[in-house]
Tab-separated table of C-alpha atoms in Angstrom:
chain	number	residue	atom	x	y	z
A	11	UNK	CA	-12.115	-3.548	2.115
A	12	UNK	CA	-10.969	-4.326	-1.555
A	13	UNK	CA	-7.636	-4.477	-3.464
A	14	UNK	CA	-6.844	-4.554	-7.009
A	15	UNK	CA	-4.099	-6.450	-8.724
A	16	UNK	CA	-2.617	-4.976	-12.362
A	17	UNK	CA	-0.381	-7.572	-14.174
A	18	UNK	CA	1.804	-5.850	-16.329
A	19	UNK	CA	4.040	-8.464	-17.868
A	20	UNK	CA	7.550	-8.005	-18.512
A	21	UNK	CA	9.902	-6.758	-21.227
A	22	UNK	CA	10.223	-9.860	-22.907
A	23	UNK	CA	6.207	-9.414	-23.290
A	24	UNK	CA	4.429	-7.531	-25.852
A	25	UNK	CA	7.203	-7.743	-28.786
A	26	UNK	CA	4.038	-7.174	-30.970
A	27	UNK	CA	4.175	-3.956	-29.830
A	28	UNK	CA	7.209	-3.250	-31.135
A	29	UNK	CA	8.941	-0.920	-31.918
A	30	UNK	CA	6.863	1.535	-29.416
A	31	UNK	CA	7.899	-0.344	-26.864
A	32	UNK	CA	11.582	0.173	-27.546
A	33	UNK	CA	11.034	3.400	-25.541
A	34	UNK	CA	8.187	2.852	-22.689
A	35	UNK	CA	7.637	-0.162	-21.233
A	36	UNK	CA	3.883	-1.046	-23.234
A	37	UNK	CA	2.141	-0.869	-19.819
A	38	UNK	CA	2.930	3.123	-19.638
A	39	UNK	CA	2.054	3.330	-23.649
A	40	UNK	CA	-0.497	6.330	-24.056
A	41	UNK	CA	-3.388	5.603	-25.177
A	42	UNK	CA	-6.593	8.028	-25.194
A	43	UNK	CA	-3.736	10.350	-24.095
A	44	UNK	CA	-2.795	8.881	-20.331
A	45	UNK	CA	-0.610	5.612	-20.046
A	46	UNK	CA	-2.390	2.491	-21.043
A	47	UNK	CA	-2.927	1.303	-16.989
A	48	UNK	CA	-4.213	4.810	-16.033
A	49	UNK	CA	-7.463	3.561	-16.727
A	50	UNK	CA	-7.229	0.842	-15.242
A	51	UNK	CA	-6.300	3.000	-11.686
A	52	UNK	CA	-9.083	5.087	-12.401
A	53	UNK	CA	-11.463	2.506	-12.720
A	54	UNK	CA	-10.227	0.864	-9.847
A	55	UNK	CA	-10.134	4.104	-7.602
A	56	UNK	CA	-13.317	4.379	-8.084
A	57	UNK	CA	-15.098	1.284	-6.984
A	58	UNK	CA	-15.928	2.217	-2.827
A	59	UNK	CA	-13.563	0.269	-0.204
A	60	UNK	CA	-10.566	0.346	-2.600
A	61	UNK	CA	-7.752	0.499	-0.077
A	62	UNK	CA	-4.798	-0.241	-2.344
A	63	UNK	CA	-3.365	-1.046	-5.632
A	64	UNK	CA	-0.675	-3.519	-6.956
A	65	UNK	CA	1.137	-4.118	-10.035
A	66	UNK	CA	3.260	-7.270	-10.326
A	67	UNK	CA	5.223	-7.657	-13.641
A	68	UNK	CA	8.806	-8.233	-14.229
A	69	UNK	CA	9.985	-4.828	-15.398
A	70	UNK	CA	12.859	-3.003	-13.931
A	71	UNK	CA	11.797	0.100	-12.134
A	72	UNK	CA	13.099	2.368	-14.561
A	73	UNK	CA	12.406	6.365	-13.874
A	74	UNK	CA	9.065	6.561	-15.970
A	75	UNK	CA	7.549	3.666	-13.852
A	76	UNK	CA	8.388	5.345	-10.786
A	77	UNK	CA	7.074	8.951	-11.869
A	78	UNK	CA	3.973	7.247	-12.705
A	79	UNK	CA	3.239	6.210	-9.266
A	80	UNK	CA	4.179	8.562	-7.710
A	81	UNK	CA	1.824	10.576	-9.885
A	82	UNK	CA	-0.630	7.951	-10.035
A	83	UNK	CA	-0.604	8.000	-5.916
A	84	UNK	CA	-1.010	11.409	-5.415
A	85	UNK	CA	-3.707	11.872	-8.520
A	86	UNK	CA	-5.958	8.763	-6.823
A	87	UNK	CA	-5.200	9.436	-3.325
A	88	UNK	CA	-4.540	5.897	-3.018
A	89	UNK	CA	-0.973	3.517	-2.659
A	90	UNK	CA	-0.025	2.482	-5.981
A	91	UNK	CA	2.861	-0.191	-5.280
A	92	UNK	CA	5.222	-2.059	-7.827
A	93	UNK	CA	5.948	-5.694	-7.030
A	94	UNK	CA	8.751	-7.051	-9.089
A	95	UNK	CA	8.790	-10.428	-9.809
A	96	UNK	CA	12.270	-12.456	-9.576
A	97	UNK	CA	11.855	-14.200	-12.809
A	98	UNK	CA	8.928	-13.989	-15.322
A	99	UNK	CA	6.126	-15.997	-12.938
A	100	UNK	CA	3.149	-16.178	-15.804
A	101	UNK	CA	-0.499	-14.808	-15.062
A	102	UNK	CA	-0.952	-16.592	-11.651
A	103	UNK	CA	2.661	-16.643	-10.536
A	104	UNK	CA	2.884	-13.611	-9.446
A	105	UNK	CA	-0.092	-13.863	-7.501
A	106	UNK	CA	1.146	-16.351	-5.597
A	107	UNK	CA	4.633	-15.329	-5.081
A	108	UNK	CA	2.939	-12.039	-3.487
A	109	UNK	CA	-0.486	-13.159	-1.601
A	110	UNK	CA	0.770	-12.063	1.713
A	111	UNK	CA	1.076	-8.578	0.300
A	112	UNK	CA	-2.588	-8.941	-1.211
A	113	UNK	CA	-3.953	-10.196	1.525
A	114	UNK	CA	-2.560	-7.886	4.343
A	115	UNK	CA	-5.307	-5.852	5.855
A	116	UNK	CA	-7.757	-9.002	5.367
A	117	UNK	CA	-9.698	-7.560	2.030
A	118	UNK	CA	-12.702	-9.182	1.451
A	119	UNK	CA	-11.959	-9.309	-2.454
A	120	UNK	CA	-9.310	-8.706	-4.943
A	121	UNK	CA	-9.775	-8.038	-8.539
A	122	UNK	CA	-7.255	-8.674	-11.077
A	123	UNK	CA	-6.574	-7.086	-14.180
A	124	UNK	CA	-4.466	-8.056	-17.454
A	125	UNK	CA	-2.555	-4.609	-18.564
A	126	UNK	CA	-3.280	-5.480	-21.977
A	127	UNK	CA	-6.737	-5.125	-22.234
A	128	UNK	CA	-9.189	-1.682	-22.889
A	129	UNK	CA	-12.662	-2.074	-21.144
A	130	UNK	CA	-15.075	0.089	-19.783
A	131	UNK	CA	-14.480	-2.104	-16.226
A	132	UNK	CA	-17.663	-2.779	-15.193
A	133	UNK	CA	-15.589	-3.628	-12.018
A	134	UNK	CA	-19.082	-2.278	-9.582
A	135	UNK	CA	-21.153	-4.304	-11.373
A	136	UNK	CA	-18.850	-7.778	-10.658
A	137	UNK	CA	-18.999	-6.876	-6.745
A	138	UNK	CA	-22.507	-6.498	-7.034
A	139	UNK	CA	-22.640	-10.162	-8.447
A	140	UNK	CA	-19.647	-11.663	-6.143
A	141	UNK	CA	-21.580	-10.303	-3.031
A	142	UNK	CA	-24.914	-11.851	-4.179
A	143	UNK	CA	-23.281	-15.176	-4.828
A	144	UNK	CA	-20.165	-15.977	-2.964
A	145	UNK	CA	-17.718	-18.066	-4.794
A	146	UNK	CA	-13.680	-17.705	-5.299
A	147	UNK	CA	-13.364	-16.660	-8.645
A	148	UNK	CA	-15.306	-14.540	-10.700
A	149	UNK	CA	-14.225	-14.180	-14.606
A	150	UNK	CA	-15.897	-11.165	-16.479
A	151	UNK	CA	-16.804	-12.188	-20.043
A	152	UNK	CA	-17.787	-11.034	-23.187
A	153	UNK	CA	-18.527	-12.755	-26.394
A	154	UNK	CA	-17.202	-13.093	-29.921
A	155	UNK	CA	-17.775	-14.364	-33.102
A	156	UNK	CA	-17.241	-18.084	-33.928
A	157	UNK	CA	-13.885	-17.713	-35.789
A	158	UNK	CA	-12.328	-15.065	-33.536
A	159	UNK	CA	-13.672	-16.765	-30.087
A	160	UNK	CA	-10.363	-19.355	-31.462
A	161	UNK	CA	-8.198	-16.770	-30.314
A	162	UNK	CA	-9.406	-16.493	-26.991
A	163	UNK	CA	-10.024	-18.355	-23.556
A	164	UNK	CA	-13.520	-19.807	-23.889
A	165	UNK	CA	-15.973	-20.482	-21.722
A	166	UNK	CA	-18.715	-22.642	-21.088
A	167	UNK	CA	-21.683	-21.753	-18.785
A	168	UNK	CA	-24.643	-22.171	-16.976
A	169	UNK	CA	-26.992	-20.230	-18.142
A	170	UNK	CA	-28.922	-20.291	-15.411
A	171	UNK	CA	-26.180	-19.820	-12.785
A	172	UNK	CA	-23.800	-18.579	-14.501
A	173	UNK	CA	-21.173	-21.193	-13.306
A	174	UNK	CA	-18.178	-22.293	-15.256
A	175	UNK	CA	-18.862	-25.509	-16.831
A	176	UNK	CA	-15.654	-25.410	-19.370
A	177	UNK	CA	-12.778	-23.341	-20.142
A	178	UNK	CA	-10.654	-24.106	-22.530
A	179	UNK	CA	-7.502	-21.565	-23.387
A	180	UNK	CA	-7.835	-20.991	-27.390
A	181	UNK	CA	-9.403	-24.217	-28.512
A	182	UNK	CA	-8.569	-25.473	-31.790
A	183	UNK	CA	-12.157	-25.731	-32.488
A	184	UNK	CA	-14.987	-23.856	-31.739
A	185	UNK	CA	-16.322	-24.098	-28.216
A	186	UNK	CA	-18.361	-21.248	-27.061
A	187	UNK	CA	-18.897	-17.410	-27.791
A	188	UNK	CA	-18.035	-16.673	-24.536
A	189	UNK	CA	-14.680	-15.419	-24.153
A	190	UNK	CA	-12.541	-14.002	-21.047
A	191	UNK	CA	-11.882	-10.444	-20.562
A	192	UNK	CA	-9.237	-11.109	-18.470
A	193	UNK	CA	-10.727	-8.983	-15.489
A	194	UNK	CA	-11.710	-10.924	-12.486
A	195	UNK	CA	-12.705	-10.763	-8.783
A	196	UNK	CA	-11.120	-13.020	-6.997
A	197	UNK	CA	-11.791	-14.391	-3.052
A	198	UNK	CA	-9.117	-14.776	-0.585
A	199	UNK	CA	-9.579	-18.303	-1.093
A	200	UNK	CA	-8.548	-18.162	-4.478
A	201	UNK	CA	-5.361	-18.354	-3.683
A	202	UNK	CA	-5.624	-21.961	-2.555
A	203	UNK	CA	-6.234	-23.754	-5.715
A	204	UNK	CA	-2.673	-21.425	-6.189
A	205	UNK	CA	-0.751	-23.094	-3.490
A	206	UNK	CA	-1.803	-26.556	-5.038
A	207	UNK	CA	-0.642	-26.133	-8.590
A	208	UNK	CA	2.844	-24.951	-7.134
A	209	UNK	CA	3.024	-27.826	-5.078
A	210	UNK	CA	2.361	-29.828	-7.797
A	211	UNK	CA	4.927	-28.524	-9.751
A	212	UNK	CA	7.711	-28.645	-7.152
A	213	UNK	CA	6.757	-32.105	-7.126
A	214	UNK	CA	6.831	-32.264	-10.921
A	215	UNK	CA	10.179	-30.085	-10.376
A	216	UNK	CA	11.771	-32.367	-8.471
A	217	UNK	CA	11.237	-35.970	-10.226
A	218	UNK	CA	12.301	-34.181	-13.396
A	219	UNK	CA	15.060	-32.406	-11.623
A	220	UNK	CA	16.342	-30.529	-14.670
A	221	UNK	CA	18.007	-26.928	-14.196
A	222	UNK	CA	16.363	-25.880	-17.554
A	223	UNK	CA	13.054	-25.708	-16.107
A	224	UNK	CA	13.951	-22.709	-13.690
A	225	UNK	CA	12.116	-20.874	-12.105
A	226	UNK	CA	9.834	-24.222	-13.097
A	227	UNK	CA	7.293	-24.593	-9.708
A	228	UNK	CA	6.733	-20.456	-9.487
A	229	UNK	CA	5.446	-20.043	-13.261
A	230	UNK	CA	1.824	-20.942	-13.000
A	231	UNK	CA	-0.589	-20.083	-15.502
A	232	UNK	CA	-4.225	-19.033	-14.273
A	233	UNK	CA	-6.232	-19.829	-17.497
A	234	UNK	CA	-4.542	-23.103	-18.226
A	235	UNK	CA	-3.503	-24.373	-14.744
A	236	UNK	CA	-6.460	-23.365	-12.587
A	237	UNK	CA	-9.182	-21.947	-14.609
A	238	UNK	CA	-9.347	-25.126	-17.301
A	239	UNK	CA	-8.563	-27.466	-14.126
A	240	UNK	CA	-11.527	-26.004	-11.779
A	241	UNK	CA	-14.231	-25.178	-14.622
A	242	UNK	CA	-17.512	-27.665	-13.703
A	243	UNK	CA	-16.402	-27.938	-9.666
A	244	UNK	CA	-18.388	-24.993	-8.480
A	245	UNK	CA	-15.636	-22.359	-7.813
A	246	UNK	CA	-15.848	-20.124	-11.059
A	247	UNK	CA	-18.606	-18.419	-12.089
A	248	UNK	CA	-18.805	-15.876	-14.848
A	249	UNK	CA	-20.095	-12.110	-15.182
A	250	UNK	CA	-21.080	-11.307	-18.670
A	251	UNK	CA	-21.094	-7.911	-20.318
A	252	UNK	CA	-22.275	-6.155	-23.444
A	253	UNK	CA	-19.425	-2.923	-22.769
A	254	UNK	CA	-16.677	-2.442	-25.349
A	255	UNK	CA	-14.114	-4.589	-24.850
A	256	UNK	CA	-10.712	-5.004	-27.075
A	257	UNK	CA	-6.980	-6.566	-26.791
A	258	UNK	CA	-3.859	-4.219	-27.094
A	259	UNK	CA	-1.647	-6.665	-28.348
A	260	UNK	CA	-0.273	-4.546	-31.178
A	261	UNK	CA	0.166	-0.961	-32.394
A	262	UNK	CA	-2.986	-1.162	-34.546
A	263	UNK	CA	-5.322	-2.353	-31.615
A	264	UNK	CA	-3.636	0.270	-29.356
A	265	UNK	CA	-5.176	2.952	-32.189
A	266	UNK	CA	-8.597	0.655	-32.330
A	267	UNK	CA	-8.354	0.748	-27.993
A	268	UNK	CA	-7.512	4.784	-28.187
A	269	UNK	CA	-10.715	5.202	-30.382
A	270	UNK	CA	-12.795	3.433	-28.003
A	271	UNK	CA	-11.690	5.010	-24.548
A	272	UNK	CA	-12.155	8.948	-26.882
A	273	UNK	CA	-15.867	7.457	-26.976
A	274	UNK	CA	-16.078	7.114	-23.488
A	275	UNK	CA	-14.379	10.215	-22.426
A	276	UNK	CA	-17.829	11.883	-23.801
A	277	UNK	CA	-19.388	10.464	-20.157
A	278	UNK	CA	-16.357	10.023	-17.759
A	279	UNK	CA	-14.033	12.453	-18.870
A	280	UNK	CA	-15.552	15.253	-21.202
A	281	UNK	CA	-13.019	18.031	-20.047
A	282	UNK	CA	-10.304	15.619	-21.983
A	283	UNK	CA	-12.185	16.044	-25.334
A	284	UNK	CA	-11.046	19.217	-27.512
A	285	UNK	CA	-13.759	21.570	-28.133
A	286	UNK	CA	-13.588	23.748	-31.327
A	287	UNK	CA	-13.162	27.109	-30.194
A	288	UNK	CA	-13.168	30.401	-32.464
A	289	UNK	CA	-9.415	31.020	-33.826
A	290	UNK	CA	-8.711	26.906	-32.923
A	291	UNK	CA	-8.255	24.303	-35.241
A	292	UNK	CA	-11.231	22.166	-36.678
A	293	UNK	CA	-11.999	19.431	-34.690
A	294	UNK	CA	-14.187	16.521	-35.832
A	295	UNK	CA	-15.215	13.998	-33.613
A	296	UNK	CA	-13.257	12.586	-30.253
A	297	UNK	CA	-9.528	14.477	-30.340
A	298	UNK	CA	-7.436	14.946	-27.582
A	299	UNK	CA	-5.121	17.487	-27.354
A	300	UNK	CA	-2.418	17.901	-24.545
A	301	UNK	CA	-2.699	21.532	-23.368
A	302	UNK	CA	1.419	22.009	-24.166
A	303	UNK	CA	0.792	21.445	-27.637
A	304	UNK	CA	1.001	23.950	-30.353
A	305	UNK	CA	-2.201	23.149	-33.240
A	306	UNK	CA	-2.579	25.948	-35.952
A	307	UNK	CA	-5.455	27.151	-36.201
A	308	UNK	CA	-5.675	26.121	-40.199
A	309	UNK	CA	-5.208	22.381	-39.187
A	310	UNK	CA	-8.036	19.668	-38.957
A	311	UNK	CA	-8.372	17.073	-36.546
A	312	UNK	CA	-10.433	14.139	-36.099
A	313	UNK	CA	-12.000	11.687	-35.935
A	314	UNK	CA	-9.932	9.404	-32.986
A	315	UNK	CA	-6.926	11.810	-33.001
A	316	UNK	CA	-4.541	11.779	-29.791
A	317	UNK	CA	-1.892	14.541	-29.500
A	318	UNK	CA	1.035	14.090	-26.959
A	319	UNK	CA	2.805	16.726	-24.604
A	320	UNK	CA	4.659	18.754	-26.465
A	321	UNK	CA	3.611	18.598	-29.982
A	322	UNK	CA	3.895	20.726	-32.964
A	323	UNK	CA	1.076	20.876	-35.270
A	324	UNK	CA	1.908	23.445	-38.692
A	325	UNK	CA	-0.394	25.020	-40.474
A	326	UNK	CA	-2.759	22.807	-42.823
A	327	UNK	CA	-2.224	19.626	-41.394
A	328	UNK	CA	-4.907	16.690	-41.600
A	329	UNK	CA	-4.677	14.283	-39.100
A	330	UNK	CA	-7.113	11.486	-38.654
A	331	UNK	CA	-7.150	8.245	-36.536
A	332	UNK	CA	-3.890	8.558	-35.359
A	333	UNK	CA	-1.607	9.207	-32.267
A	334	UNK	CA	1.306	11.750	-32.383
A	335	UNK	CA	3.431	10.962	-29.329
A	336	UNK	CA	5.328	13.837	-26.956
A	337	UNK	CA	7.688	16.099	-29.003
A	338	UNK	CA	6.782	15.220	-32.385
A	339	UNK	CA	6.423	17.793	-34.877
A	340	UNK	CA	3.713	17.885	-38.209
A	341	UNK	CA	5.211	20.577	-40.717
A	342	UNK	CA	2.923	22.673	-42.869
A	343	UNK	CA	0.386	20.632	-44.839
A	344	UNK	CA	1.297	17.345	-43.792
A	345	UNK	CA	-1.095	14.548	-44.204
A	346	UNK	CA	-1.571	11.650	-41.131
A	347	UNK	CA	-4.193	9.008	-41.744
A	348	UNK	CA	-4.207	5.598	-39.502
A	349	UNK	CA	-0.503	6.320	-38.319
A	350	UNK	CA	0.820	6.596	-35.175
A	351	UNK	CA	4.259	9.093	-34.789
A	352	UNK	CA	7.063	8.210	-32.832
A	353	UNK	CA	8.374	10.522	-30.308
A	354	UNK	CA	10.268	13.518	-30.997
A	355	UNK	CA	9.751	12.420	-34.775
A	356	UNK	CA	9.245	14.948	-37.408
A	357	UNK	CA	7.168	15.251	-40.810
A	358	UNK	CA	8.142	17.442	-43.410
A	359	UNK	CA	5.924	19.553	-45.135
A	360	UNK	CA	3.428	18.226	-47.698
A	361	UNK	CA	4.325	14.302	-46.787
A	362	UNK	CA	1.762	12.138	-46.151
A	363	UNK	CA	1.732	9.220	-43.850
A	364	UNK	CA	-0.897	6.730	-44.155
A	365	UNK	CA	-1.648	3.369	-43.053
A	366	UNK	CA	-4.546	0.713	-43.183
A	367	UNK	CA	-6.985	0.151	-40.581
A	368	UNK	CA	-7.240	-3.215	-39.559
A	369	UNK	CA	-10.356	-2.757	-37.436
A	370	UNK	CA	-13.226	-5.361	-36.156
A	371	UNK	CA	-15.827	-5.626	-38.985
A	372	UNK	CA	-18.632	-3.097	-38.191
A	373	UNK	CA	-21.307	-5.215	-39.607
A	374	UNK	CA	-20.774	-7.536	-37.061
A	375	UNK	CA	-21.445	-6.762	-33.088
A	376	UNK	CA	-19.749	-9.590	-32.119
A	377	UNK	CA	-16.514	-9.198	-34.300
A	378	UNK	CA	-13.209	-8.461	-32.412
A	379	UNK	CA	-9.851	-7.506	-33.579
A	380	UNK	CA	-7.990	-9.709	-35.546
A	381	UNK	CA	-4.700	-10.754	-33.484
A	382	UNK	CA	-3.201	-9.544	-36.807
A	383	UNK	CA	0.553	-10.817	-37.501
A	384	UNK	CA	2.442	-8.626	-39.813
A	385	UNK	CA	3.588	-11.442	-42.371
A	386	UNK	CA	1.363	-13.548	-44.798
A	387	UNK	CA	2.810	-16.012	-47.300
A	388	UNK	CA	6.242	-13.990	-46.817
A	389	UNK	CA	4.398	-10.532	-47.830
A	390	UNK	CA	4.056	-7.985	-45.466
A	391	UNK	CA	-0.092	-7.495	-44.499
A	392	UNK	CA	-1.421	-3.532	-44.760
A	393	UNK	CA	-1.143	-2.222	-41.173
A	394	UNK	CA	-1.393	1.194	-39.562
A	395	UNK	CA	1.902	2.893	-40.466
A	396	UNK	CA	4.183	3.544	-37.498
A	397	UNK	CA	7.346	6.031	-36.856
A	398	UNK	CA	9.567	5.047	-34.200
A	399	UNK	CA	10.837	7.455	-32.149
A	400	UNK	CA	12.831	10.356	-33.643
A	401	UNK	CA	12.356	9.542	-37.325
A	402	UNK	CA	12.881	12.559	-39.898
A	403	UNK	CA	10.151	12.251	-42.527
A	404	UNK	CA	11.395	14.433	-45.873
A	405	UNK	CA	8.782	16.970	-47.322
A	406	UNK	CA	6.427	15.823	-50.055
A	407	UNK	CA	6.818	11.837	-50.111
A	408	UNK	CA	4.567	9.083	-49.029
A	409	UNK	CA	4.952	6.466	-46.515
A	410	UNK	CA	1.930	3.593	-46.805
A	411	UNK	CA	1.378	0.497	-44.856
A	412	UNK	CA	4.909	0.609	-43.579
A	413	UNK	CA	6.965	0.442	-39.977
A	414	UNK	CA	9.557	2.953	-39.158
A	415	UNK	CA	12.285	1.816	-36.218
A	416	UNK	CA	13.846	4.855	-34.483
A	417	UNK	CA	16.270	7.608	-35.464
A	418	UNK	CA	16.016	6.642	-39.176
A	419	UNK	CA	16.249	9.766	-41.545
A	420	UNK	CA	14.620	8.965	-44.771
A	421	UNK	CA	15.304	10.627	-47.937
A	422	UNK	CA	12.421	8.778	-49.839
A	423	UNK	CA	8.801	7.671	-49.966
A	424	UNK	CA	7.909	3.706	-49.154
A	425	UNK	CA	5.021	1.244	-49.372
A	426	UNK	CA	4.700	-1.798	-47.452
A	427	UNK	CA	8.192	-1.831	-46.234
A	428	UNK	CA	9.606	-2.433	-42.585
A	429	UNK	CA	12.665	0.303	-42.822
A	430	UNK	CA	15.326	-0.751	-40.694
């Protein structure tokens, strides 16, 4: 019997993100056209012995949470449970806080998952290993290139064994090209090295014995507080993979992440891809469309292109690497390039709205997004453009490289500009 843990984060989390998250908590962001965590579920559901899945995090369970597991239950035919955590707990907290809820029913395993990330989940593959060679934790890793490996937990292994020698939580200088997914598989008995470090810091707590440091002994970090402190002891062992692999820690790498998972959809999920069809609009490439919206049949869409519930598409449109979220409508002749629209936004006819893709270089297998910030020397960097939710785009003017927060009505165009 097998479990899966999801950690979600909280609102305080992923302010990157913003301001998409303004309206969804990130975790339930769409991406590929499902919530960001669906495929996570599905990946899960379908590894055999999966009896039951958890996410911890530290959001309230607001109505769109709730609908999605509920839907998530009945779609998987499998409990999908929310654990709230009192205060924000970090990565290993949470674990803690709830490992008599993982481990009722005695599984033999539990994998965890960071929300965050877009994988292919080669989650069979890591049982296969963990049942071959027992040990408590199993990290699945990838690798990177030297510079970008910086941003990153590294690891250090055996090559022969494929045991942990050294992890170190974004080094300062290079270490290894082996970097953490942030997917493992983790043995009951993980949850002892757990029970130490919060010990240890209800010890720490009370020597210090200052209030600030609440909810001090519950916080405990995996990467830093067990992972760097176990690495070379024989406990973590590491399951490499050449799969695709990305971060969503911002908008842009959400559109990167929703290009990859249209990819995939061509093996696990080909009835998601749109098909052109006589009297349909031109499709080029992965698109999804959701079956409420309304495309004209003049309009072109494609490559990467992810269309929400709801959505009106005019006549003449071009829209290219970009996601247009539930409700929003695309006038007549619009133009969308490397954008992604806000809900329940509209653009006016003839506009266009373009952005700049800040993707790994292609040149380079190894290369991974940049964890891009959106300020350089005081200048704001080219991004992907993004309209918060219910913005009112004018016809005929341009908005470049520029971030849109919700229910602004412009009357003009804008480059590089945060409009707020």
């Amino acid at each position: 019997m097998l479990k899966a843990v999801i950690l979600i984060g909280g609102p305080q989390k992923g302010t990157r993100f913003r301001p998409l998250s303004f309206e969804v908590p990130k975790p339930l962001f769409p991406v590929a056209g499902v919530p960001m965590i669906q495929h996570h579920i599905e990946a899960c559901a379908q590894v055999p012995g999966m009896q039951e899945i958890l996410l911890i995090g530290f959001y309230q369970p607001d109505e769109a949470l709730t609908q999605f597991l509920e839907t998530a239950q009945q779609e998987f035919n499998l409990p999908v449970r929310y654990l709230q955590e009192f205060a924000p707990l970090g990565t290993g907290g949470g674990l803690y806080h709830f490992r008599d809820q993982i481990l009722a029913g005695g599984p033999e395993a539990f994998f965890v998952l960071n929300a965050d990330v877009c994988s292919d989940f080669p989650l069979s593959a890591m049982l296969d290993a963990h049942r071959h060679q027992r040990h408590p934790f199993l990290l699945l890793g990838t690798t990177a290139n030297r510079t970008q490996s910086l941003n990153y937990g590294c690891i250090v292994e055996n090559p022969q064994t494929h045991e942990v020698l050294h992890y170190v939580e974004k080094p300062s200088t290079f270490i290894s090209d082996i970097i953490n997914c942030g997917i493992y598989l983790f043995s009951p008995e993980a949850l002892k090295p757990l029970r130490d470090v919060f010990q240890r810091n209800q010890q720490d707590g009370q020597l210090e014995d200052s209030p600030g440091s609440w909810p001090g002994a519950g916080t405990i970090r995996l990467e830093q507080d067990v992972f760097s402190a176990l690495a070379g002891q024989g406990q973590i062992y590491v399951h490499l993979t050449d799969g695709i692999w990305s971060q969503i820690k911002s908008a842009g790498s959400a559109l990167y992440a929703s290009r990859l998972y249209l990819s995939r959809y061509q093996i696990t999920h080909p009835e998601r891809l749109a098909k052109h069809t006589p009297g349909g609009p031109r499709i080029r490439g992965n698109v999804y469309i959701h079956p409420t919206a309304k495309v004209a049949p003049s309009a072109v869409l494609g490559p990467n292109v992810s269309v929400g519930k709801g959505v009106t598409v005019g006549e003449g449109v071009r829209l290219r690497e970009s996601i247009v979220l539930h409700g929003a409508a695309l006038q007549e002749h619009t133009c969308v390039l490397h954008s992604i629209v806000g809900w329940g936004s509209t653009v006016g006819r003839w506009a266009r709205v373009e952005g700049t893709p800040n993707d790994p270089n292609p040149n380079d297998p190894r290369a991974r997004m940049d964890s891009e910030s959106l300020f350089k020397d005081g200048k704001l960097l080219p991004a992907i453009t993004i309209l918060g939710c219910r913005v009112r785009i004018p016809a005929e003017v341009l908005i470049l490289n520029s971030i849109v927060l919700p229910h602004k009505e412009l009357s003009r165009s804008f480059t590089n500009q945060i409009i707020l």
